[in-house]
Short mmCIF file of C-alpha atoms in Angstrom, two decimals:
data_model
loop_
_atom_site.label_atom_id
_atom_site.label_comp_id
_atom_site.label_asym_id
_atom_site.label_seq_id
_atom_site.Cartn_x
_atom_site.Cartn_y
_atom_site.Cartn_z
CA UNK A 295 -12.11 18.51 21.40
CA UNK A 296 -16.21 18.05 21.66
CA UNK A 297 -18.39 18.75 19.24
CA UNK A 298 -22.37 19.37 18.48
CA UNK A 299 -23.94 17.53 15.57
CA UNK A 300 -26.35 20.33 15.59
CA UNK A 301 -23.98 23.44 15.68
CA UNK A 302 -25.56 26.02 13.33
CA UNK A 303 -23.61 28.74 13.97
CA UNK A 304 -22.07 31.02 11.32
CA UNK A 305 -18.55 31.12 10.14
CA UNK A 306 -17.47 34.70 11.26
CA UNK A 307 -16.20 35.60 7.48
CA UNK A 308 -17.64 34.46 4.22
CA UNK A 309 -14.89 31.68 2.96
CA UNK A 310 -13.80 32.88 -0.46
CA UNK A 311 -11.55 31.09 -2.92
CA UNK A 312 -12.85 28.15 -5.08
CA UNK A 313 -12.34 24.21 -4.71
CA UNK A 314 -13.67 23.79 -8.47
CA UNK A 315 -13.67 19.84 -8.80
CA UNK A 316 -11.91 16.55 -7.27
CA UNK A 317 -8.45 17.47 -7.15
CA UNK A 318 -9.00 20.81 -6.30
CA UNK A 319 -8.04 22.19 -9.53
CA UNK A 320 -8.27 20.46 -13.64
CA UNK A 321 -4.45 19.23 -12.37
CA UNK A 322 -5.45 17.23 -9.42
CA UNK A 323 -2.93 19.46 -7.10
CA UNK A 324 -5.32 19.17 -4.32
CA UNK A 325 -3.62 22.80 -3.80
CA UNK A 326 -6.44 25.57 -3.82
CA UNK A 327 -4.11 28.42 -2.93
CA UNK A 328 -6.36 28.71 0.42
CA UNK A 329 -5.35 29.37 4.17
CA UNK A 330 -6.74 26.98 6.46
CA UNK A 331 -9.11 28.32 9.53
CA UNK A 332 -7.00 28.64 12.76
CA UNK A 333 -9.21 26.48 14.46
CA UNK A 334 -11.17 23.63 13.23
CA UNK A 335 -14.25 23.49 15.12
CA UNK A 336 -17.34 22.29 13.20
CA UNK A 337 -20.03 26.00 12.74
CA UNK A 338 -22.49 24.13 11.32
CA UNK A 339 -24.06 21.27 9.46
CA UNK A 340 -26.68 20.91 5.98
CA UNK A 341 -30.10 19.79 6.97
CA UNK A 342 -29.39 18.62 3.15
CA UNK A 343 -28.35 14.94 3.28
CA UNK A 344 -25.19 14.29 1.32
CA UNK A 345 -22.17 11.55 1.05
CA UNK A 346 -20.62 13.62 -1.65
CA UNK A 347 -17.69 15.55 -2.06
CA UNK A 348 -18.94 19.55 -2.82
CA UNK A 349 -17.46 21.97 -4.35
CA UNK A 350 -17.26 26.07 -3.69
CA UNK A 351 -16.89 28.63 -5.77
CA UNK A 352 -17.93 32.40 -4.38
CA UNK A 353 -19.16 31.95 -1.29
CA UNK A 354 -21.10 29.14 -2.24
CA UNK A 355 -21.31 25.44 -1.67
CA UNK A 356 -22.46 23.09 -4.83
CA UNK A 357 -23.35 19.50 -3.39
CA UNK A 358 -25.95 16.82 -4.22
CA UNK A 359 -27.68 14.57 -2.68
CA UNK A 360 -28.08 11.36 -4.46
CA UNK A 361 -29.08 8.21 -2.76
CA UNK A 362 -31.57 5.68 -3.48
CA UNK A 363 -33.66 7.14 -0.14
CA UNK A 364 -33.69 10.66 -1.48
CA UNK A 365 -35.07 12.56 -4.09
CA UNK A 366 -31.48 13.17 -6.44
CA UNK A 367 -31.14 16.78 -6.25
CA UNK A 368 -28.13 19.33 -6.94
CA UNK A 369 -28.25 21.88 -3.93
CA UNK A 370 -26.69 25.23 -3.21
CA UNK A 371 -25.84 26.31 0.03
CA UNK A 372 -24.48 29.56 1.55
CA UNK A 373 -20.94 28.92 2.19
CA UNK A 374 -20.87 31.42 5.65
CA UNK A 375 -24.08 29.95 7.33
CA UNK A 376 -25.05 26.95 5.50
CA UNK A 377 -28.46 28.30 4.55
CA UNK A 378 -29.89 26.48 1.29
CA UNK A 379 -30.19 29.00 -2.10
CA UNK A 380 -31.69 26.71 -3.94
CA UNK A 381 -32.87 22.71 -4.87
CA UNK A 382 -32.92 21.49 -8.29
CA UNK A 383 -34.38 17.71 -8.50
CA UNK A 384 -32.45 15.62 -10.85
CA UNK A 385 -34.26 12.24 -9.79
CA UNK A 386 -31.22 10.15 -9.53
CA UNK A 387 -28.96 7.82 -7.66
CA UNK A 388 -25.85 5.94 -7.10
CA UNK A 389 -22.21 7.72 -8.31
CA UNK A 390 -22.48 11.58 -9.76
CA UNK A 391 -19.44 13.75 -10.04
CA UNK A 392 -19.62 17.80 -9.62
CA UNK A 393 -17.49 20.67 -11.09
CA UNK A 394 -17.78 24.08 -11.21
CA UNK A 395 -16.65 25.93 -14.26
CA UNK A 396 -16.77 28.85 -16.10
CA UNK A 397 -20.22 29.78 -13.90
CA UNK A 398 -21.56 26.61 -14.56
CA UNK A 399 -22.24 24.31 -11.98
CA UNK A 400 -22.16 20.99 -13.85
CA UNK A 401 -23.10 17.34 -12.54
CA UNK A 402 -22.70 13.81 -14.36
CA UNK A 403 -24.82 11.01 -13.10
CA UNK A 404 -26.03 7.85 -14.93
CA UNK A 405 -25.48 8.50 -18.64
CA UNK A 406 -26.60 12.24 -18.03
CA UNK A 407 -24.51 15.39 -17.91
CA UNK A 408 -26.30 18.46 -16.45
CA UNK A 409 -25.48 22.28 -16.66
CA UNK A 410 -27.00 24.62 -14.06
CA UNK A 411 -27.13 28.20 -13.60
CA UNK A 412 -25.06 28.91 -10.50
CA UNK A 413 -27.47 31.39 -9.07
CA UNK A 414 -31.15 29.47 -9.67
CA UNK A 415 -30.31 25.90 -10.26
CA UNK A 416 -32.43 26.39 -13.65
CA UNK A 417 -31.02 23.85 -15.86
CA UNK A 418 -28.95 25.03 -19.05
CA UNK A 419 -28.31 22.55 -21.23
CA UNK A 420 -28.56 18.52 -20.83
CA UNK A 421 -25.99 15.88 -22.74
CA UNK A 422 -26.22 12.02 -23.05
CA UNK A 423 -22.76 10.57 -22.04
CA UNK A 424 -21.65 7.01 -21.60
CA UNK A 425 -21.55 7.15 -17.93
CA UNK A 426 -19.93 7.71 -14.97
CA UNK A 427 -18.38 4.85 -12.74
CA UNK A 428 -17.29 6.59 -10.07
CA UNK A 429 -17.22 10.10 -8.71
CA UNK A 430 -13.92 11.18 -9.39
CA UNK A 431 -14.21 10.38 -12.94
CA UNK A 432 -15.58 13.94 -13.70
CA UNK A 433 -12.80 16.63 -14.94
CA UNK A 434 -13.07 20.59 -16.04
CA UNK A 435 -10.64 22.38 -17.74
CA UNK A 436 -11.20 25.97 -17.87
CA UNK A 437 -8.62 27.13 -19.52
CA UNK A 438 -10.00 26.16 -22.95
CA UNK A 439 -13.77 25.18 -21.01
CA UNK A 440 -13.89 21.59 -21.72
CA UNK A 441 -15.30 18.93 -19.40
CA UNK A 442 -13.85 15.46 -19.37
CA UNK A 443 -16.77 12.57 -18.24
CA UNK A 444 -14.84 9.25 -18.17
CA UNK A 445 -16.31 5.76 -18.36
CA UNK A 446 -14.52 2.44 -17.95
CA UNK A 447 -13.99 2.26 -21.84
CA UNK A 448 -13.80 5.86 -23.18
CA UNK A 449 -13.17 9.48 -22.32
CA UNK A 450 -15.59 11.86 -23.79
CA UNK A 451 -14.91 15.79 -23.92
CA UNK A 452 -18.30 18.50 -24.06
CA UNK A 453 -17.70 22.27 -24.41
CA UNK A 454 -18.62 23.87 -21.07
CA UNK A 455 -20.33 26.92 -22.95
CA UNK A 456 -23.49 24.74 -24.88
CA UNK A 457 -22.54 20.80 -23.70
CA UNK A 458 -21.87 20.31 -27.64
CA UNK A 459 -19.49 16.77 -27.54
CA UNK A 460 -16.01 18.16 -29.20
CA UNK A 461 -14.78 14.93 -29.19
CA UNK A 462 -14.12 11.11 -27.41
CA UNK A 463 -11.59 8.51 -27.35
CA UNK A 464 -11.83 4.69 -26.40
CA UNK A 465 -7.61 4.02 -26.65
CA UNK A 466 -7.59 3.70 -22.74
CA UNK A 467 -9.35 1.42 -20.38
CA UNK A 468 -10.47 1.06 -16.85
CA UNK A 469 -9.74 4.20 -15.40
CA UNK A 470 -10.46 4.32 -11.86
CA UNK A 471 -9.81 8.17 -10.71
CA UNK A 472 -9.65 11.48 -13.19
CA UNK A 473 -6.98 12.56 -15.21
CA UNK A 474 -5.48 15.48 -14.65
CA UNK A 475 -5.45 18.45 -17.41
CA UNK A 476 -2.12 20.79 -17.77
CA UNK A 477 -1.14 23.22 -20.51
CA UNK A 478 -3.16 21.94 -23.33
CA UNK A 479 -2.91 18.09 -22.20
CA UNK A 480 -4.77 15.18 -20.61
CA UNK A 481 -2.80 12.67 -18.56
CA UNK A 482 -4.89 9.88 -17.99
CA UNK A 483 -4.02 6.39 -16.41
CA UNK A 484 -5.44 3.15 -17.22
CA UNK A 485 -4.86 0.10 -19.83
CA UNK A 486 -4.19 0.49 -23.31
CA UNK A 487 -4.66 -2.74 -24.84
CA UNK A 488 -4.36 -4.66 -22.12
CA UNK A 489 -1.11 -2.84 -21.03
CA UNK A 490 -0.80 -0.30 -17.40
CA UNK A 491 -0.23 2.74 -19.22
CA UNK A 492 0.37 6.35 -18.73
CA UNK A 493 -1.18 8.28 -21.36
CA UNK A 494 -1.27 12.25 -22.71
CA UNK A 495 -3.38 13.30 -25.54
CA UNK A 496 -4.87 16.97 -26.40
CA UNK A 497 -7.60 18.69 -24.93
CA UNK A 498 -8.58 20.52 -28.28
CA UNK A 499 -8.99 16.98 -29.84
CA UNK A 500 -8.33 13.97 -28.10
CA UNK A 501 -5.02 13.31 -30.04
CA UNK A 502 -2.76 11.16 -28.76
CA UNK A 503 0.42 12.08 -28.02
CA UNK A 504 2.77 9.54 -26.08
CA UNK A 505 1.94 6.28 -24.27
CA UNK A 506 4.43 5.52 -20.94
CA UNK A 507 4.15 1.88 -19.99
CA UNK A 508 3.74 1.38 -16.50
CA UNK A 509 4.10 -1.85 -14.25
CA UNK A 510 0.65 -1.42 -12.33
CA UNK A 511 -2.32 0.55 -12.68
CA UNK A 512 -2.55 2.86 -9.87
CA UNK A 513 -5.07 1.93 -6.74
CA UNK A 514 -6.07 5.24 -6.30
CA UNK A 515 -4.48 8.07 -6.72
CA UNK A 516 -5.03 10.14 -9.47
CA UNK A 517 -2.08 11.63 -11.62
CA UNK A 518 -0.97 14.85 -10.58
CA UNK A 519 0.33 17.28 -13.18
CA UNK A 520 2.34 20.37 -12.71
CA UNK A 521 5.75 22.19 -14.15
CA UNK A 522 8.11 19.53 -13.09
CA UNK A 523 6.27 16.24 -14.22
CA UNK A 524 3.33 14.28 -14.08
CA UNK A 525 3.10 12.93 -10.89
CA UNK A 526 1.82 9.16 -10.39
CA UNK A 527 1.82 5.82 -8.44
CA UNK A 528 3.06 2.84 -9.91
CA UNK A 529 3.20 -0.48 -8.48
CA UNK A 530 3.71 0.89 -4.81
CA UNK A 531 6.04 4.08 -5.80
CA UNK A 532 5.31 7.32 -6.35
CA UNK A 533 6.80 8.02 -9.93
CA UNK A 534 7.46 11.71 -11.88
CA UNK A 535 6.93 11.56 -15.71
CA UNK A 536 8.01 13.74 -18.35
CA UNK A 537 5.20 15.65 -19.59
CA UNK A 538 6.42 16.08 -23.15
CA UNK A 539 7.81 12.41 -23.04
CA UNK A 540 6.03 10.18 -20.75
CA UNK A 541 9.91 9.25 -19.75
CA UNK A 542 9.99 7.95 -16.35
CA UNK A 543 12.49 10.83 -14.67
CA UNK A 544 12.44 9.40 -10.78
CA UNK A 545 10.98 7.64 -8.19
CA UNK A 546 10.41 9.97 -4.85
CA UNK A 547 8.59 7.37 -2.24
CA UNK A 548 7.75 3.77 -1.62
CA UNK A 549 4.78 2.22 0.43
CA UNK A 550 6.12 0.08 2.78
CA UNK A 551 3.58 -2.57 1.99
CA UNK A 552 2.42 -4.93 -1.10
CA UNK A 553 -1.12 -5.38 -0.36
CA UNK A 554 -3.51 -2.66 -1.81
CA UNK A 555 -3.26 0.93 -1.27
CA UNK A 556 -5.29 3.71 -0.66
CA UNK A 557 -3.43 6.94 -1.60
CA UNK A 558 -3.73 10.77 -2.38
CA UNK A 559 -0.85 12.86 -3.78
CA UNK A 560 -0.39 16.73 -4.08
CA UNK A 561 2.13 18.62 -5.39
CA UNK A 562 3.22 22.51 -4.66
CA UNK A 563 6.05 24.51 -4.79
CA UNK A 564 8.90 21.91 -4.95
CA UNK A 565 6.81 19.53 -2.30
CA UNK A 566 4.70 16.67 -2.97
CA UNK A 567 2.40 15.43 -0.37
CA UNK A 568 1.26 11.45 0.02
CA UNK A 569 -1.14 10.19 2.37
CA UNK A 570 -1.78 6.34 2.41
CA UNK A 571 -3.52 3.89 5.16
CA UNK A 572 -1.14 4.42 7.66
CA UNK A 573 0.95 7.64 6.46
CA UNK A 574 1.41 11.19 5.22
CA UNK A 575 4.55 12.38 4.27
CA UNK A 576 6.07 15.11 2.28
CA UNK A 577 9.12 14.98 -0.01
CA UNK A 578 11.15 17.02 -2.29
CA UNK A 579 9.80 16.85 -5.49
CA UNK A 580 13.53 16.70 -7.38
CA UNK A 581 15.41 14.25 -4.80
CA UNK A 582 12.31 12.67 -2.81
CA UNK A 583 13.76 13.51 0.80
CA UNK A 584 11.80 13.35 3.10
CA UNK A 585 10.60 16.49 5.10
CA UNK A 586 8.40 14.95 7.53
CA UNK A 587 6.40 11.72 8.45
CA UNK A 588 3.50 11.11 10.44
CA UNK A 589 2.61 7.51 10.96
CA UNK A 590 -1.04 6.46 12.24
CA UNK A 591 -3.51 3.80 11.62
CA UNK A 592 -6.80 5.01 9.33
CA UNK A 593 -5.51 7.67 7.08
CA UNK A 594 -8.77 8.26 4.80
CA UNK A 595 -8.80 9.75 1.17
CA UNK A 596 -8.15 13.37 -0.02
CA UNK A 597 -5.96 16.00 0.95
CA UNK A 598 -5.62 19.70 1.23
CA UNK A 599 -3.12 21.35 0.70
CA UNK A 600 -3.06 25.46 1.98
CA UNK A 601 -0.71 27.74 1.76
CA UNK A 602 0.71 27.13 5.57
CA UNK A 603 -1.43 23.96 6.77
CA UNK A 604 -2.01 20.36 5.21
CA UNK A 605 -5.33 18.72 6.31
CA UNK A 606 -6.79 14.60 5.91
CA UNK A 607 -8.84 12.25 8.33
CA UNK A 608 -6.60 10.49 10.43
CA UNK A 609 -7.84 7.89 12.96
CA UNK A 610 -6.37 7.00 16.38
CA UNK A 611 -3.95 9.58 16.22
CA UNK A 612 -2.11 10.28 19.29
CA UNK A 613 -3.49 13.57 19.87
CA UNK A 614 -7.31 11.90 19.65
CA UNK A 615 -6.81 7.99 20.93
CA UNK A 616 -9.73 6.35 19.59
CA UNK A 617 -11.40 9.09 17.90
CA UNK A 618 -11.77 9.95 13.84
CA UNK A 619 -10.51 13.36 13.45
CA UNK A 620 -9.97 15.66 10.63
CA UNK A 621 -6.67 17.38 10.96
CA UNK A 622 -4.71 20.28 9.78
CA UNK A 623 -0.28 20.01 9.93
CA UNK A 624 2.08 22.71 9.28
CA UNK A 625 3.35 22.33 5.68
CA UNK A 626 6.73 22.73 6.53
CA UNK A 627 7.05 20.60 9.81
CA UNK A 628 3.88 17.92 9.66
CA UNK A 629 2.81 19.20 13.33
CA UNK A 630 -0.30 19.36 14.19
CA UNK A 631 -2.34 22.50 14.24
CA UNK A 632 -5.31 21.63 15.50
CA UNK A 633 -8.35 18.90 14.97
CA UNK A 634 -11.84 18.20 14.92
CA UNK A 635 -12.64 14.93 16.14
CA UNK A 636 -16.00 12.40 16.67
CA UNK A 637 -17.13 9.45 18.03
CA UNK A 638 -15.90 6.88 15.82
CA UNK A 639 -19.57 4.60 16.24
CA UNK A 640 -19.70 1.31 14.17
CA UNK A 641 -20.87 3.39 10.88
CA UNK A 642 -19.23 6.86 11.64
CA UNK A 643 -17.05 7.66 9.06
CA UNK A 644 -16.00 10.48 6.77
CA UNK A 645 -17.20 9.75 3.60
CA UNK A 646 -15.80 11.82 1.12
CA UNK A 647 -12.50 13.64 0.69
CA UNK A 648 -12.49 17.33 2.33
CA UNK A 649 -12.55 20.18 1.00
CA UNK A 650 -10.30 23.48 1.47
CA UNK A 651 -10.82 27.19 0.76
CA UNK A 652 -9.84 30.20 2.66
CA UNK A 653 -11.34 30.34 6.43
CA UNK A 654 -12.95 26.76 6.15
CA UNK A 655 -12.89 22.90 5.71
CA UNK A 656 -15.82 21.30 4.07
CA UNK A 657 -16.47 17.49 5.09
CA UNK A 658 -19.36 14.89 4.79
CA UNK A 659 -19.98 12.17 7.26
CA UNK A 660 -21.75 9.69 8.61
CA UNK A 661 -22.50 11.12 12.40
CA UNK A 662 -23.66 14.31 10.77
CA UNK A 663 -25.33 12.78 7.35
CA UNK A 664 -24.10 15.80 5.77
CA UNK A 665 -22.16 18.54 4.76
CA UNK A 666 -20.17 19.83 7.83
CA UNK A 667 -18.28 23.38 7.83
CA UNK A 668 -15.47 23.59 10.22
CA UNK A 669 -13.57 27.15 11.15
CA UNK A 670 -12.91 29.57 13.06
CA UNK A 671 -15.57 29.53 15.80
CA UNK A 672 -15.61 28.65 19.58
CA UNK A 673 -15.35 25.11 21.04
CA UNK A 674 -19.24 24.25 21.31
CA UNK A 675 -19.77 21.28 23.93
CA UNK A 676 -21.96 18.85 23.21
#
């Protein structure tokens, strides 16, 4: 499959549904209750430089573009066609996380958290945080409109309405990805004095509710919480918790490896979905039997998960020998649908997680230096 880093063509419907923050959803499901394009050939590209995941919300695309060669600035685009609505210059760098929630487009960078107006980019309110390590540290809840900004030594919680701080907490440690919120709760994962733990508190107040001791802190992927369980990795297994307990109920996978690992899990409808460096696979989510398996060398972060197709970067798959691709599965069988693929280079990479709504895949990379759109649209040869 060829592609043009300077496609610009429309998508041929305006993608709706909304991929709100990191996970997908306050949860981390990584489900957005989207169908995947049909095809995955790339429409068109941002003249807006990014590395960032976006998000979407309405037909719109929320992204920034912060990097110490550019000028910091949240951006919207037009979902459809790419075209930009509107620049608002932040004047900042390094690590920023995005959500979108309750028609707020909100960004943390530095020890700043923004509100914008989703329609100008005018700025509503400004809050001082402690900062933001790393990207996926950002969380919304809408239910009860609470954003979660998470530093390596405390979790702080501002209303989404006026960016008033309801409350923080500095019980748990060194939290590398972003809890996931669920019927009132936040399930967080990091070290409680000293000790890998699994942690839920409330989202009205920060209360704690029940610490789980785990064996390792988890590399990378972030809890996942849904009906059944919280849904974590622990020391190289993919582990269900009891949300009212913190029991440990079951293990559903293993990594066949002890060196470090890069994974994403999703959860939906009695499935849960793990990618790693060199896998996907999908289990039952009460027995951990294995549906299907797809083995291949370069799996990269994030994972979307529609209603009929499952999409991640894969490299040197068998379908694209010595290419980077992103690439859509069936749900139910793990074949492959279709896939966009590139030039792998010496720097080409994807370089943030994708992003799923109905008729579209959002990506960033390298080879484009921004935000890519991929759908239903003819093969365009380079």
């Amino acid at each position: 499959m060829l592609f043009s880093s300077n496609s610009d063509r429309p998508l041929p419907n305006v993608p709706t549904g909304e991929w709100t923050q990191y996970g997908a959803n306050g949860a981390n499901t990584f489900v957005p209750n989207a169908s995947a394009p049909s095809q995955g050939n790339l429409a068109w590209t941002s003249e807006a430089f990014t590395r960032w995941q976006p998000v979407v919300s309405d037909g719109t695309v929320y992204l920034t573009n912060f990097d110490p060669s550019h000028d910091g600035s949240a951006i919207a685009l037009d979902a459809q066609d790419g075209t930009e609505q509107w620049r608002t210059t932040l004047n900042a760098s390094g690590p920023n996380g995005t959500v979108f929630v309750d028609n707020r487009f909100i960004v943390a960078y530095d020890t700043e958290l923004v509100a914008l107006d989703p329609q100008t980019g005018e700025e509503i309110w400004t809050e001082t945080t402690n900062g933001l390590e790393f990207s996926e540290l950002l969380v919304a809840d809408e239910a009860t409109g609470t954003v979660l900004v998470v530093s390596m030594d405390s979790i702080e919680a501002f209303g989404v309405a006026d960016g008033k701080r309801r409350w923080e907490t500095d019980m748990i440690h060194q939290l590398v990805r972003a809890p996931a919120v669920y019927d009132g709760r936040v399930f967080a994962v990091g070290k409680v004095d000293g000790v890998p733990s699994l942690v839920a508190f409330s989202v009205e107040d920060g209360s704690d509710h029940w610490r789980s001791e785990l064996t390792a802190i988890p590399e990378s992927a972030a809890p996942v919480a849904t009906q059944e369980g919280v849904i974590i990795s622990d020391d190289h297994t993919v582990v269900v918790h009891d949300r009212e307990t913190g029991d440990r109920l079951r293990e559903l996978y293993s990594f066949d490896t002890d060196t470090y690992v890069r994974a994403t899990i999703a959860a939906d409808d009695g499935t849960v979905f793990v990618t790693s460096d060199d896998s996907a696979v999908a289990v039952d989510s009460e027995t951990g039997t294995e549906r299907w398996r797809r083995d291949a060398h370069g799996i990269g972060p994030g994972l979307c998960v529609g209603s009929e197709t499952v999409v991640f970067p894969i490299d040197e798959s068998e379908f694209a020998p010595k290419k980077k691709t992103i690439s859509a599965f069936d749900r139910e069988s793990g074949e492959m649908r279709w896939h966009y693929a590139f030039d792998p280079g010496f720097h080409n990479h994807v370089t943030s997680p994708p992003v799923l709504v109905d008729g579209a895949v959002f990506f960033t990379a390298t080879h484009i230096d921004g935000l890519g759109a991929l759908g239903d649209v003819p093969t365009q040869d380079t």
